[in-house]
Short mmCIF file of C-alpha atoms and ligand atoms in Angstrom, two decimals:
data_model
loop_
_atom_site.label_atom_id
_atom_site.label_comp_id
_atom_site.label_asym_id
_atom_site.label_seq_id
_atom_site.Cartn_x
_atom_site.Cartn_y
_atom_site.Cartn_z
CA UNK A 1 58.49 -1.68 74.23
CA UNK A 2 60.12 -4.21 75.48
CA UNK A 3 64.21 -3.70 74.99
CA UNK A 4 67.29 -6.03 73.76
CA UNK A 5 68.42 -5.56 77.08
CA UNK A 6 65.30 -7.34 78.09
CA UNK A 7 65.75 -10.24 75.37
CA UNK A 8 69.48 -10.72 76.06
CA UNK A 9 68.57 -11.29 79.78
CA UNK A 10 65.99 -13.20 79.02
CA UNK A 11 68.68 -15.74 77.13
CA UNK A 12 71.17 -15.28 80.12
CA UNK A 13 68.60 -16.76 82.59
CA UNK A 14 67.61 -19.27 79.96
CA UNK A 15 63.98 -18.32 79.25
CA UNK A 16 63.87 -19.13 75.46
CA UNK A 17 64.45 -21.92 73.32
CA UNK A 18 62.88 -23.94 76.50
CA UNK A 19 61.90 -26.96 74.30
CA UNK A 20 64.63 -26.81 71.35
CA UNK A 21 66.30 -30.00 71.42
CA UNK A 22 69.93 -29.67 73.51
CA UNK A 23 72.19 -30.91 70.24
CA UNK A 24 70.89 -27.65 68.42
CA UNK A 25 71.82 -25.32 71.47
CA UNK A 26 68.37 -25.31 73.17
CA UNK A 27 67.30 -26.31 76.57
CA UNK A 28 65.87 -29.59 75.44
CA UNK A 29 62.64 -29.41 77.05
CA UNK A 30 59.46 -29.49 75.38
CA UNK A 31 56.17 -27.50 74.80
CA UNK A 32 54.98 -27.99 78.72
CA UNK A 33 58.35 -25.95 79.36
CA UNK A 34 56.81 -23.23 76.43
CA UNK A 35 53.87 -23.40 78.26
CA UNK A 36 55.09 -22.62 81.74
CA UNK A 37 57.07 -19.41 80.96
CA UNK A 38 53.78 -17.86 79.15
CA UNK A 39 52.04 -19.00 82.55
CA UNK A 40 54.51 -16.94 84.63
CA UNK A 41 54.34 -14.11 82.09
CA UNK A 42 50.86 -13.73 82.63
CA UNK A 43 50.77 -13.99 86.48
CA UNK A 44 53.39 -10.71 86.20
CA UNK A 45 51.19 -8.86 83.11
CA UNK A 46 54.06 -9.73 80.65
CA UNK A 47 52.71 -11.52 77.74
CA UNK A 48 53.76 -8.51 75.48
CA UNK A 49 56.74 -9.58 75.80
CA UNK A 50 56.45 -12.28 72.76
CA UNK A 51 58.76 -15.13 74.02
CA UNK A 52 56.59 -17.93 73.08
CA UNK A 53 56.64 -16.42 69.52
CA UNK A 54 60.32 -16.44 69.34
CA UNK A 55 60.95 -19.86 71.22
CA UNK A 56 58.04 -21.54 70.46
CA UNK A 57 56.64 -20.25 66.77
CA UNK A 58 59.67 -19.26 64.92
CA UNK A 59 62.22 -21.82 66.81
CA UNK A 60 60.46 -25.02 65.31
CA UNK A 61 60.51 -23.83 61.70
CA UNK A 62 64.08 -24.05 62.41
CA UNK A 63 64.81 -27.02 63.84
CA UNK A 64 61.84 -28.66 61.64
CA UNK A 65 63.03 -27.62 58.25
CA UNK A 66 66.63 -25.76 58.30
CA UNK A 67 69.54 -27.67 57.39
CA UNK A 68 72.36 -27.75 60.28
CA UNK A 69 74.03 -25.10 58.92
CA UNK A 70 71.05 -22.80 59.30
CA UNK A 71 70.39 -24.51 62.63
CA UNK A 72 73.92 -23.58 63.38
CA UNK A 73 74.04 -20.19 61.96
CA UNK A 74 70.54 -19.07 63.77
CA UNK A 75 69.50 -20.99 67.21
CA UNK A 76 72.10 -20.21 69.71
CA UNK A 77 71.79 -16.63 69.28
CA UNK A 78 67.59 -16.83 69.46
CA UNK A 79 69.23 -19.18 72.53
CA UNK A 80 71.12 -15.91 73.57
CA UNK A 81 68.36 -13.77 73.05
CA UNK A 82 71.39 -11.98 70.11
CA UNK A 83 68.68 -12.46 67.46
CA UNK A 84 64.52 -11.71 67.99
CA UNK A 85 62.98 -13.73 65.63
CA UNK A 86 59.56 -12.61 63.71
CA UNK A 87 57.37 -14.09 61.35
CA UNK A 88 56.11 -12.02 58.58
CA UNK A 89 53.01 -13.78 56.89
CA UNK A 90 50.80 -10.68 56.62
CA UNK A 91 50.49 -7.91 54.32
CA UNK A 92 48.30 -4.47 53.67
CA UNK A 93 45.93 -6.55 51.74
CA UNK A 94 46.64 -10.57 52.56
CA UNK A 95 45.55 -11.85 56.04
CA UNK A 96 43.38 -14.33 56.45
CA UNK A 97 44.09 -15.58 52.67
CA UNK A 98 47.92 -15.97 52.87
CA UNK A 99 47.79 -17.20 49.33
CA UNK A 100 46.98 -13.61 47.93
CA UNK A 101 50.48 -12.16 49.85
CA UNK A 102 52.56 -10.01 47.08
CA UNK A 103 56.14 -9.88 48.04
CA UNK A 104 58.01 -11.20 45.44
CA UNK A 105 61.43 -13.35 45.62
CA UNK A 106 62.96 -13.63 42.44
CA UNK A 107 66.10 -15.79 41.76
CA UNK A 108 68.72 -14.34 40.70
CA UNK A 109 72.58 -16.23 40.88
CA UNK A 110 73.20 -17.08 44.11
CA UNK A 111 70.50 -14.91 46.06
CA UNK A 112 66.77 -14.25 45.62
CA UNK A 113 65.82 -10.46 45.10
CA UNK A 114 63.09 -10.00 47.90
CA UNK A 115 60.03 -6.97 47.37
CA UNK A 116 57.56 -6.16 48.72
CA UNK A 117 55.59 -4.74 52.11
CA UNK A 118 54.69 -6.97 55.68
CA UNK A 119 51.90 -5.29 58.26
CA UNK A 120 51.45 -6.11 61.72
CA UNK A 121 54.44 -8.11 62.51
CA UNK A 122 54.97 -9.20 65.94
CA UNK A 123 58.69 -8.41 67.27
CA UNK A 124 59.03 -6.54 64.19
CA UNK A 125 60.31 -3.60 65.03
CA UNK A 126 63.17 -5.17 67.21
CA UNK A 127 63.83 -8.62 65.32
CA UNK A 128 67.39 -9.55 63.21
CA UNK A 129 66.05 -12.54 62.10
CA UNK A 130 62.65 -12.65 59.50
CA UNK A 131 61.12 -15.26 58.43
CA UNK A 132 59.60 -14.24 55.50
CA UNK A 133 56.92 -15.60 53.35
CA UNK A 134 57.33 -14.76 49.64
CA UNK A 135 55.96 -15.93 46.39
CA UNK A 136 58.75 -17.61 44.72
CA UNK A 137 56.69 -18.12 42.04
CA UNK A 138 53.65 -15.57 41.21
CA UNK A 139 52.05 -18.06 38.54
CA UNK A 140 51.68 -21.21 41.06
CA UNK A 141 49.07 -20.04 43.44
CA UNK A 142 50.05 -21.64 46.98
CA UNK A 143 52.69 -24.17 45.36
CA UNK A 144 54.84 -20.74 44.40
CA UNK A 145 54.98 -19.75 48.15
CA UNK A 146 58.78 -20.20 50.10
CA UNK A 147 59.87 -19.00 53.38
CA UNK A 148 62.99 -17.06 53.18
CA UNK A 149 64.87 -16.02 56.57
CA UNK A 150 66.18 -12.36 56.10
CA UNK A 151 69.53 -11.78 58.68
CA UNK A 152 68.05 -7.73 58.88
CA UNK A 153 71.27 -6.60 60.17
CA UNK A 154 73.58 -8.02 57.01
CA UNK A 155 70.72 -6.65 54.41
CA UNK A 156 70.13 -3.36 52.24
CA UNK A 157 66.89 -2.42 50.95
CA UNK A 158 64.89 -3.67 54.54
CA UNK A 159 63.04 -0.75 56.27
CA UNK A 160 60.64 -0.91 59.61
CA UNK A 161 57.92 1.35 58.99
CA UNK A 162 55.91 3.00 62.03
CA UNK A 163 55.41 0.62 64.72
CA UNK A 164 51.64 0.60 65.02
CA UNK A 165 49.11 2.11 67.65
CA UNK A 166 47.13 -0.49 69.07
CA UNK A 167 44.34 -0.83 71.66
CA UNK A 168 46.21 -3.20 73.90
CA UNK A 169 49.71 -5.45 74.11
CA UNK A 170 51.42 -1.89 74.36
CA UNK A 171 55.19 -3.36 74.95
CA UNK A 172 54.66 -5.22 71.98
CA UNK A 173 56.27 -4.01 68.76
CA UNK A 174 53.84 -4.68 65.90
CA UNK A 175 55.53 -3.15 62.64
CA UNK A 176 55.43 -2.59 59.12
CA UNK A 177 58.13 -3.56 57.28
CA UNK A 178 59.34 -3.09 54.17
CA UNK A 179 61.76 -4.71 51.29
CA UNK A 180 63.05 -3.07 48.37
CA UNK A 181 65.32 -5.31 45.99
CA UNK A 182 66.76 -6.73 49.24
CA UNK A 183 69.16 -9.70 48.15
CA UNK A 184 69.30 -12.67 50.26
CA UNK A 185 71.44 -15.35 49.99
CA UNK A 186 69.51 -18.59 48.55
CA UNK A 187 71.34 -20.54 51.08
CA UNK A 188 68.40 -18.13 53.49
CA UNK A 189 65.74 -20.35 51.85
CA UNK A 190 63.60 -22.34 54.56
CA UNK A 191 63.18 -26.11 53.67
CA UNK A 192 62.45 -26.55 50.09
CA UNK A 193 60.82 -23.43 47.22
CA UNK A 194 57.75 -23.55 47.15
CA UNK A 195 56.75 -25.62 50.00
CA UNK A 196 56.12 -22.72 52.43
CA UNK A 197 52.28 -22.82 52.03
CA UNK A 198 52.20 -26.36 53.59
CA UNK A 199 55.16 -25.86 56.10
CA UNK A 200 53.30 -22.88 57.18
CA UNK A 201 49.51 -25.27 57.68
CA UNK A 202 52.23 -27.80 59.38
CA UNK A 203 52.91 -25.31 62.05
CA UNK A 204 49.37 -23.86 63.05
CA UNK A 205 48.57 -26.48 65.15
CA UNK A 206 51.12 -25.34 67.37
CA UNK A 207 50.68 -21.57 66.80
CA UNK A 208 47.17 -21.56 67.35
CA UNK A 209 47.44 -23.90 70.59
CA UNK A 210 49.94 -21.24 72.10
CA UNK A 211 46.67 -18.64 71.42
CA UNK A 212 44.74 -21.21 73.30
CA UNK A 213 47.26 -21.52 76.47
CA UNK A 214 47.79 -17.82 76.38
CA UNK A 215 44.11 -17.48 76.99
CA UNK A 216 43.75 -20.42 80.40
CA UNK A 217 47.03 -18.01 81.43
CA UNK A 218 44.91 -15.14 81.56
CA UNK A 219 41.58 -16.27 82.52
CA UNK A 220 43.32 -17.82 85.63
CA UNK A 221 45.08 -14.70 86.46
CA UNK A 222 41.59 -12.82 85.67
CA UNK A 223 39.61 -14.84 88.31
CA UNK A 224 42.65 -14.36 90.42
CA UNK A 225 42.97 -11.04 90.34
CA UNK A 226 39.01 -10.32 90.70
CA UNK A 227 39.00 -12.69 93.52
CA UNK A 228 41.27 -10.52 95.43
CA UNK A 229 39.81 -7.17 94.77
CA UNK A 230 36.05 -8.32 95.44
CA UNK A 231 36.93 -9.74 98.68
CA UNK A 232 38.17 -6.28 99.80
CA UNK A 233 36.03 -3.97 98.45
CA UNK A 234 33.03 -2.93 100.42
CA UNK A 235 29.36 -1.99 98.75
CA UNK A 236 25.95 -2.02 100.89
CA UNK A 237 27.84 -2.80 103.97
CA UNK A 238 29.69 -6.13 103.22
CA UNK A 239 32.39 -7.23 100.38
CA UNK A 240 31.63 -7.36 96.84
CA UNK A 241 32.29 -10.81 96.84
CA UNK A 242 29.53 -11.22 99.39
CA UNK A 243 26.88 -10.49 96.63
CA UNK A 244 25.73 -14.32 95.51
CA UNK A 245 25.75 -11.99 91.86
CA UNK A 246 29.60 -11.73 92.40
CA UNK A 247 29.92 -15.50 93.20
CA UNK A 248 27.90 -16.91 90.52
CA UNK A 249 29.70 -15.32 87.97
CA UNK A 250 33.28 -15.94 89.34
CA UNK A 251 31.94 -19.51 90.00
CA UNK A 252 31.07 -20.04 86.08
CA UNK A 253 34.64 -18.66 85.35
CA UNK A 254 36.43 -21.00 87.53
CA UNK A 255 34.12 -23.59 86.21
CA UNK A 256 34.96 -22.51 82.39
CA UNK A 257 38.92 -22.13 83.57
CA UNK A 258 38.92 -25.85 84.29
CA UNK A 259 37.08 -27.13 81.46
CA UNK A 260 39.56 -25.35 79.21
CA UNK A 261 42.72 -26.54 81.26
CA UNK A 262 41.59 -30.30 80.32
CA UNK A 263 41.16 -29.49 76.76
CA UNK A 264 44.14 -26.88 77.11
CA UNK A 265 46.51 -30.07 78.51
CA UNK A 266 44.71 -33.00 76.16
CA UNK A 267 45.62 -30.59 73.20
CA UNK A 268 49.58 -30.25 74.42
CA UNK A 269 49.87 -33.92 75.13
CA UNK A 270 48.78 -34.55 71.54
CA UNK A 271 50.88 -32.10 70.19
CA UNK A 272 53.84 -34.04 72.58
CA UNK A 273 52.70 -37.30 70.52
CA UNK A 274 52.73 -35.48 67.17
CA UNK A 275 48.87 -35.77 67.17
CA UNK A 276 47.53 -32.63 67.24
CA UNK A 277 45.33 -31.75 64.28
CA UNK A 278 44.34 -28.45 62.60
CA UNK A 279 41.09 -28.79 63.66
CA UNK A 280 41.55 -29.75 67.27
CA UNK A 281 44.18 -26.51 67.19
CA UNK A 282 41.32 -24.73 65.78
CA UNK A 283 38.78 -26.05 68.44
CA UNK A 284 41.11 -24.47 71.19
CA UNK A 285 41.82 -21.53 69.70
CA UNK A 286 38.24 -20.81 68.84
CA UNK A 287 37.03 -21.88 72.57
CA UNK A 288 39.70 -20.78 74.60
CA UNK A 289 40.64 -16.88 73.25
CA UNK A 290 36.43 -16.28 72.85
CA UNK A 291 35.72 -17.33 76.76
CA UNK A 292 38.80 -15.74 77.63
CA UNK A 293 37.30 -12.24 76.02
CA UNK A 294 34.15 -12.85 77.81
CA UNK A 295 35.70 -13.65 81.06
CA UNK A 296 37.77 -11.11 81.11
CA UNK A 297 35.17 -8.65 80.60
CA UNK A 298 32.40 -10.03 83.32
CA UNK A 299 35.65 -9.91 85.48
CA UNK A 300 35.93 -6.38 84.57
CA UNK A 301 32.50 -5.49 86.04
CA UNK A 302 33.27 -6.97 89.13
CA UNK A 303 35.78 -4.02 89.53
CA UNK A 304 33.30 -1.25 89.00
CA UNK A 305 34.67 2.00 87.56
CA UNK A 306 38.03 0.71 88.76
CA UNK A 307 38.27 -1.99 86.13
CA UNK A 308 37.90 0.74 83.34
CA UNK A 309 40.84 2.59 84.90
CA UNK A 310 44.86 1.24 84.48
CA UNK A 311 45.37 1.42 87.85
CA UNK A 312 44.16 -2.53 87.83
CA UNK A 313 45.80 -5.44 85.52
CA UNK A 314 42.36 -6.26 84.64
CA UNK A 315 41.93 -3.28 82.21
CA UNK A 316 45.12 -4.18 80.45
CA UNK A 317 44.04 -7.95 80.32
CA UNK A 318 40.76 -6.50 78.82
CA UNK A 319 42.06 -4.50 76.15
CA UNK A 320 45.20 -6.88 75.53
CA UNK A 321 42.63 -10.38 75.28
CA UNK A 322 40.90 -8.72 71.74
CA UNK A 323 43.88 -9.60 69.98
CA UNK A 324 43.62 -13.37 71.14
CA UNK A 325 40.38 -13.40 68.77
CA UNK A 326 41.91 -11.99 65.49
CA UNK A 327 46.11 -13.21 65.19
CA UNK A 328 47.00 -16.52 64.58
CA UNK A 329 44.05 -16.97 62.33
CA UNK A 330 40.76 -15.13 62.94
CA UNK A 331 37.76 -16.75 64.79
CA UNK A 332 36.24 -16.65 61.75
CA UNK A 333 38.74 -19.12 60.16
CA UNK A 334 38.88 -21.31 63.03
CA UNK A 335 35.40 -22.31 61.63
CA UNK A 336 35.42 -21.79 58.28
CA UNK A 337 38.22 -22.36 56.35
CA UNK A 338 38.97 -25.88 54.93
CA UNK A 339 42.35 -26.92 56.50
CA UNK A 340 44.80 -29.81 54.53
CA UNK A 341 47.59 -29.07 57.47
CA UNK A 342 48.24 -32.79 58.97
CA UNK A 343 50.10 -33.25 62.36
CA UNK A 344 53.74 -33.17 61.86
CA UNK A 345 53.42 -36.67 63.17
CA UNK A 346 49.80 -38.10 61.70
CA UNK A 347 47.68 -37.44 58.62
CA UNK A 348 44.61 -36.12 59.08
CA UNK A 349 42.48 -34.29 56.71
CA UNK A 350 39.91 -32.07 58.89
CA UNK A 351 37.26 -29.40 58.17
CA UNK A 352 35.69 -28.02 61.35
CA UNK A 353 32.52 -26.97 60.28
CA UNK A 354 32.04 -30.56 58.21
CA UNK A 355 32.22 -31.54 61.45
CA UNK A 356 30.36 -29.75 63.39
CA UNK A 357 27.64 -30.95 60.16
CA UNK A 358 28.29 -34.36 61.10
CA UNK A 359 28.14 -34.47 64.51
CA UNK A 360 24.83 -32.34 63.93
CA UNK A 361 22.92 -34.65 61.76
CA UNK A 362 24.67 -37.77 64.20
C1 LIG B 1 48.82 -7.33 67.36
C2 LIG B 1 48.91 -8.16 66.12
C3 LIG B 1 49.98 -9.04 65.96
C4 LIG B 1 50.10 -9.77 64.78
N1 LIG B 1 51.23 -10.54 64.58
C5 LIG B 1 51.46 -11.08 63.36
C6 LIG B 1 52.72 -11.67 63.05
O1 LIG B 1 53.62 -11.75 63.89
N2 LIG B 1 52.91 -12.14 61.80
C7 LIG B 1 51.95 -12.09 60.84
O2 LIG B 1 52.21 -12.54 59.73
N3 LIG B 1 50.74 -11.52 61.11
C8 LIG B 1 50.48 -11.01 62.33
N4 LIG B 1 49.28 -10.41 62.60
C9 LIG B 1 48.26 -10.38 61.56
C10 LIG B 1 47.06 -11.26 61.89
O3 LIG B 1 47.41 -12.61 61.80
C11 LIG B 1 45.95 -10.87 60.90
O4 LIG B 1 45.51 -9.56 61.28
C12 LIG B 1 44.78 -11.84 60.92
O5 LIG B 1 45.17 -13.09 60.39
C13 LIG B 1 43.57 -11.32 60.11
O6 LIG B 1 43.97 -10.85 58.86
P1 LIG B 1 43.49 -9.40 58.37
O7 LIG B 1 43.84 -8.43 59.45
O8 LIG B 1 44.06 -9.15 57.02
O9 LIG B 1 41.91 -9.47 58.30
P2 LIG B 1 41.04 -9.91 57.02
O10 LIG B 1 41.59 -11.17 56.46
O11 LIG B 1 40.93 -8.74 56.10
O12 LIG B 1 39.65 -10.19 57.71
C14 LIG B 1 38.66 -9.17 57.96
C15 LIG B 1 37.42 -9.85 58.50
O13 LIG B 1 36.91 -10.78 57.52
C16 LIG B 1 36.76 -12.04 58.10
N5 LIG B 1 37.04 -13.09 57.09
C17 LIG B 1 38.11 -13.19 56.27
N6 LIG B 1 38.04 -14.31 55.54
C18 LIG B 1 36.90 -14.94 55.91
C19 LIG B 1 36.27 -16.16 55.54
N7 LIG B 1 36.81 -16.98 54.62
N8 LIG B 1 35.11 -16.49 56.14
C20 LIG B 1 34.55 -15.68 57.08
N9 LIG B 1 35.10 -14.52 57.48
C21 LIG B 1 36.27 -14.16 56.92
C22 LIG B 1 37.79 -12.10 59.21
O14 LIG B 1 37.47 -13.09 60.18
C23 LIG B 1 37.67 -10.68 59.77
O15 LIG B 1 36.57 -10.61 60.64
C24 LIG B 1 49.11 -9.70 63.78
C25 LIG B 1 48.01 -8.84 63.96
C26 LIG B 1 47.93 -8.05 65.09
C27 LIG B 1 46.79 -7.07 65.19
#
């Protein structure tokens, strides 16, 4: 698991909060800075270590829809790498339909009285700062949901649970968490009750992109990676890479690798204009994170009983790309559910499989 150590360093040498604005204690770059430092994390078989969560998930619900003196109050320690941020959408038995989540925040003086139980929350096991997402109130379906930031080290009643076994992103801490009668200051409320349903659609786009870059990262560093193992190893007298098997399929990779960069870059310069829609987002994720899978794995073969062994990054990339198909929304979702989320900057109202209908009967 990645340490404190590791995210206080990571602060000292400047590696998160790349693209929050300067005036709120960030670097002031922008998303193609986000996008670099998961590049470099993948060429060194770091993307466990869940930066662009932090700096370029939780960050912008910050600086998006906290007032200055939450700005104040959070961002230069996530700057500092002092606070790990998390964002705790999911429960036991509300995933892919947010609305159904349980916990409860009820309102009571000054503070709201939070309950209730989170599953598989990334950088939960080591983040101070939460951003949870509560029902507010239980009668108004999606228009009762809020986001409520919980400070976990100025809290009682918040317990991690067991951090949980997975089949890849081992330095990852995925975690349960738990909140019994925990009272949080309302002035810990995120932008306005009962808005966190459509602040949380606002910001998909952008989470669901990051899936999508995280995936070019690692098919790149796949092909890479295969490239220099087949040229060395030997098989029937001459290299693997000799076999015109072992070049077609690392030529279709490549081939895929660049189609997804243009798509991959066309999607980040819209997001840059404040254009990117839901289903664009979607498009990417959907594309992107499925190749990736599938690349990964025909890059696996290419390494023979080696690539089922951890003595090669290409096992871990294997086991660690599943996840790219299920978080952030599931593949599933990306094509089926009917999205209202507009571009922080636009209005679009989009439904990817309407569209798929339309450009079917076109
Ligand atoms: C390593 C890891 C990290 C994660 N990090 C976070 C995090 O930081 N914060 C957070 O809040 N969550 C996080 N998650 C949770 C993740 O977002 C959910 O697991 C995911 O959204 C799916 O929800 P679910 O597991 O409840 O599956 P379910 O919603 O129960 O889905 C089960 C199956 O049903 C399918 N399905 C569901 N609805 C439909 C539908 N309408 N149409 C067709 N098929 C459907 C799904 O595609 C899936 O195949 C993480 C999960 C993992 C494993």
């Amino acid at each position: 698991m990645v340490s404190r150590d590791v995210w206080r360093k990571a602060g000292e040498a400047g590696f998160l909060l790349a693209s929050c604005p300067e005036e709120l204690g960030g670097a002031g770059g922008d998303y193609r800075h986000e996008a670099i430092i998961i590049q470099e994390l993948a060429k060194c078989g770091c993307l466990d270590f869940n930066i662009h969560l932090h700096s370029a998930l939780i960050a912008p619900y910050i600086y998006q829809y906290c007032t200055a003196e939450q700005q104040s109050r959070w961002l230069p320690g996530m700057r500092s790498g002092e606070l790990v941020a998390a964002i705790a959408m999911s429960e036991p038995s509300a995933g892919s339909d947010l609305k159904a989540i349980r916990t409860q925040a009820v309102r009571d003086g000054d503070s709201y009285v939070l309950s209730g139980q989170k599953t598989f929350i990334s950088n939960g096991h080591l983040a101070n700062l939460l951003l949870v997402a509560c029902k507010t109130d239980a009668a108004a379906g999606s228009k009762g949901l809020s986001l409520i930031a919980v400070e976990t080290d100025k809290v009682e009643g918040f317990s991690r649970g067991r951090l949980l076994k997975k089949i890849g992103m081992h330095a990852q801490d995925t975690a349960e968490l738990f909140f019994d009668n925990v009272r949080v200051p309302v002035a810990n409320l995120v932008g306005e009750e009962g808005r966190g349903f459509p602040q949380m659609m606002e910001m998909l786009p952008q989470e669901r992109l990051t899936v999508a870059v995280i995936g070019l990262a690692v098919i790149d560093e796949s092909i890479r990676s295969t490239l220099d193992y087949v040229r060395n190893r030997q098989a029937f007298g001459k290299t693997v890479f000799d076999f015109q098997n072992t070049r077609f399929v690392l030529a279709a990779a490549k081939a895929e690798a660049e189609v997804a960069r243009v798509f991959v870059d066309n999607c980040i310069s819209r997001l840059l204009d404040g254009e990117l829609d839901a289903v664009t987002a979607a498009m990417a994720k959907l594309w992107v994170s499925e190749r990736q899978m599938a690349i990964v794995d025909n890059c696996l073969q290419l390494f023979g009983g080696y690539g089922y062994t951890l003595d090669y990054p290409i096992a871990r990339m294997w086991a660690d790309a599943r996840i790219q198909r299920i978080y952030g929304g599931t593949s599933e979702i990306m094509c089926q559910r009917r999205s209202k989320s507009r571009p922080l900057g636009g209005a679009k109202v989009v439904h990817l499989a309407a569209h798929l209908g339309n450009a079917g009967r076109a």
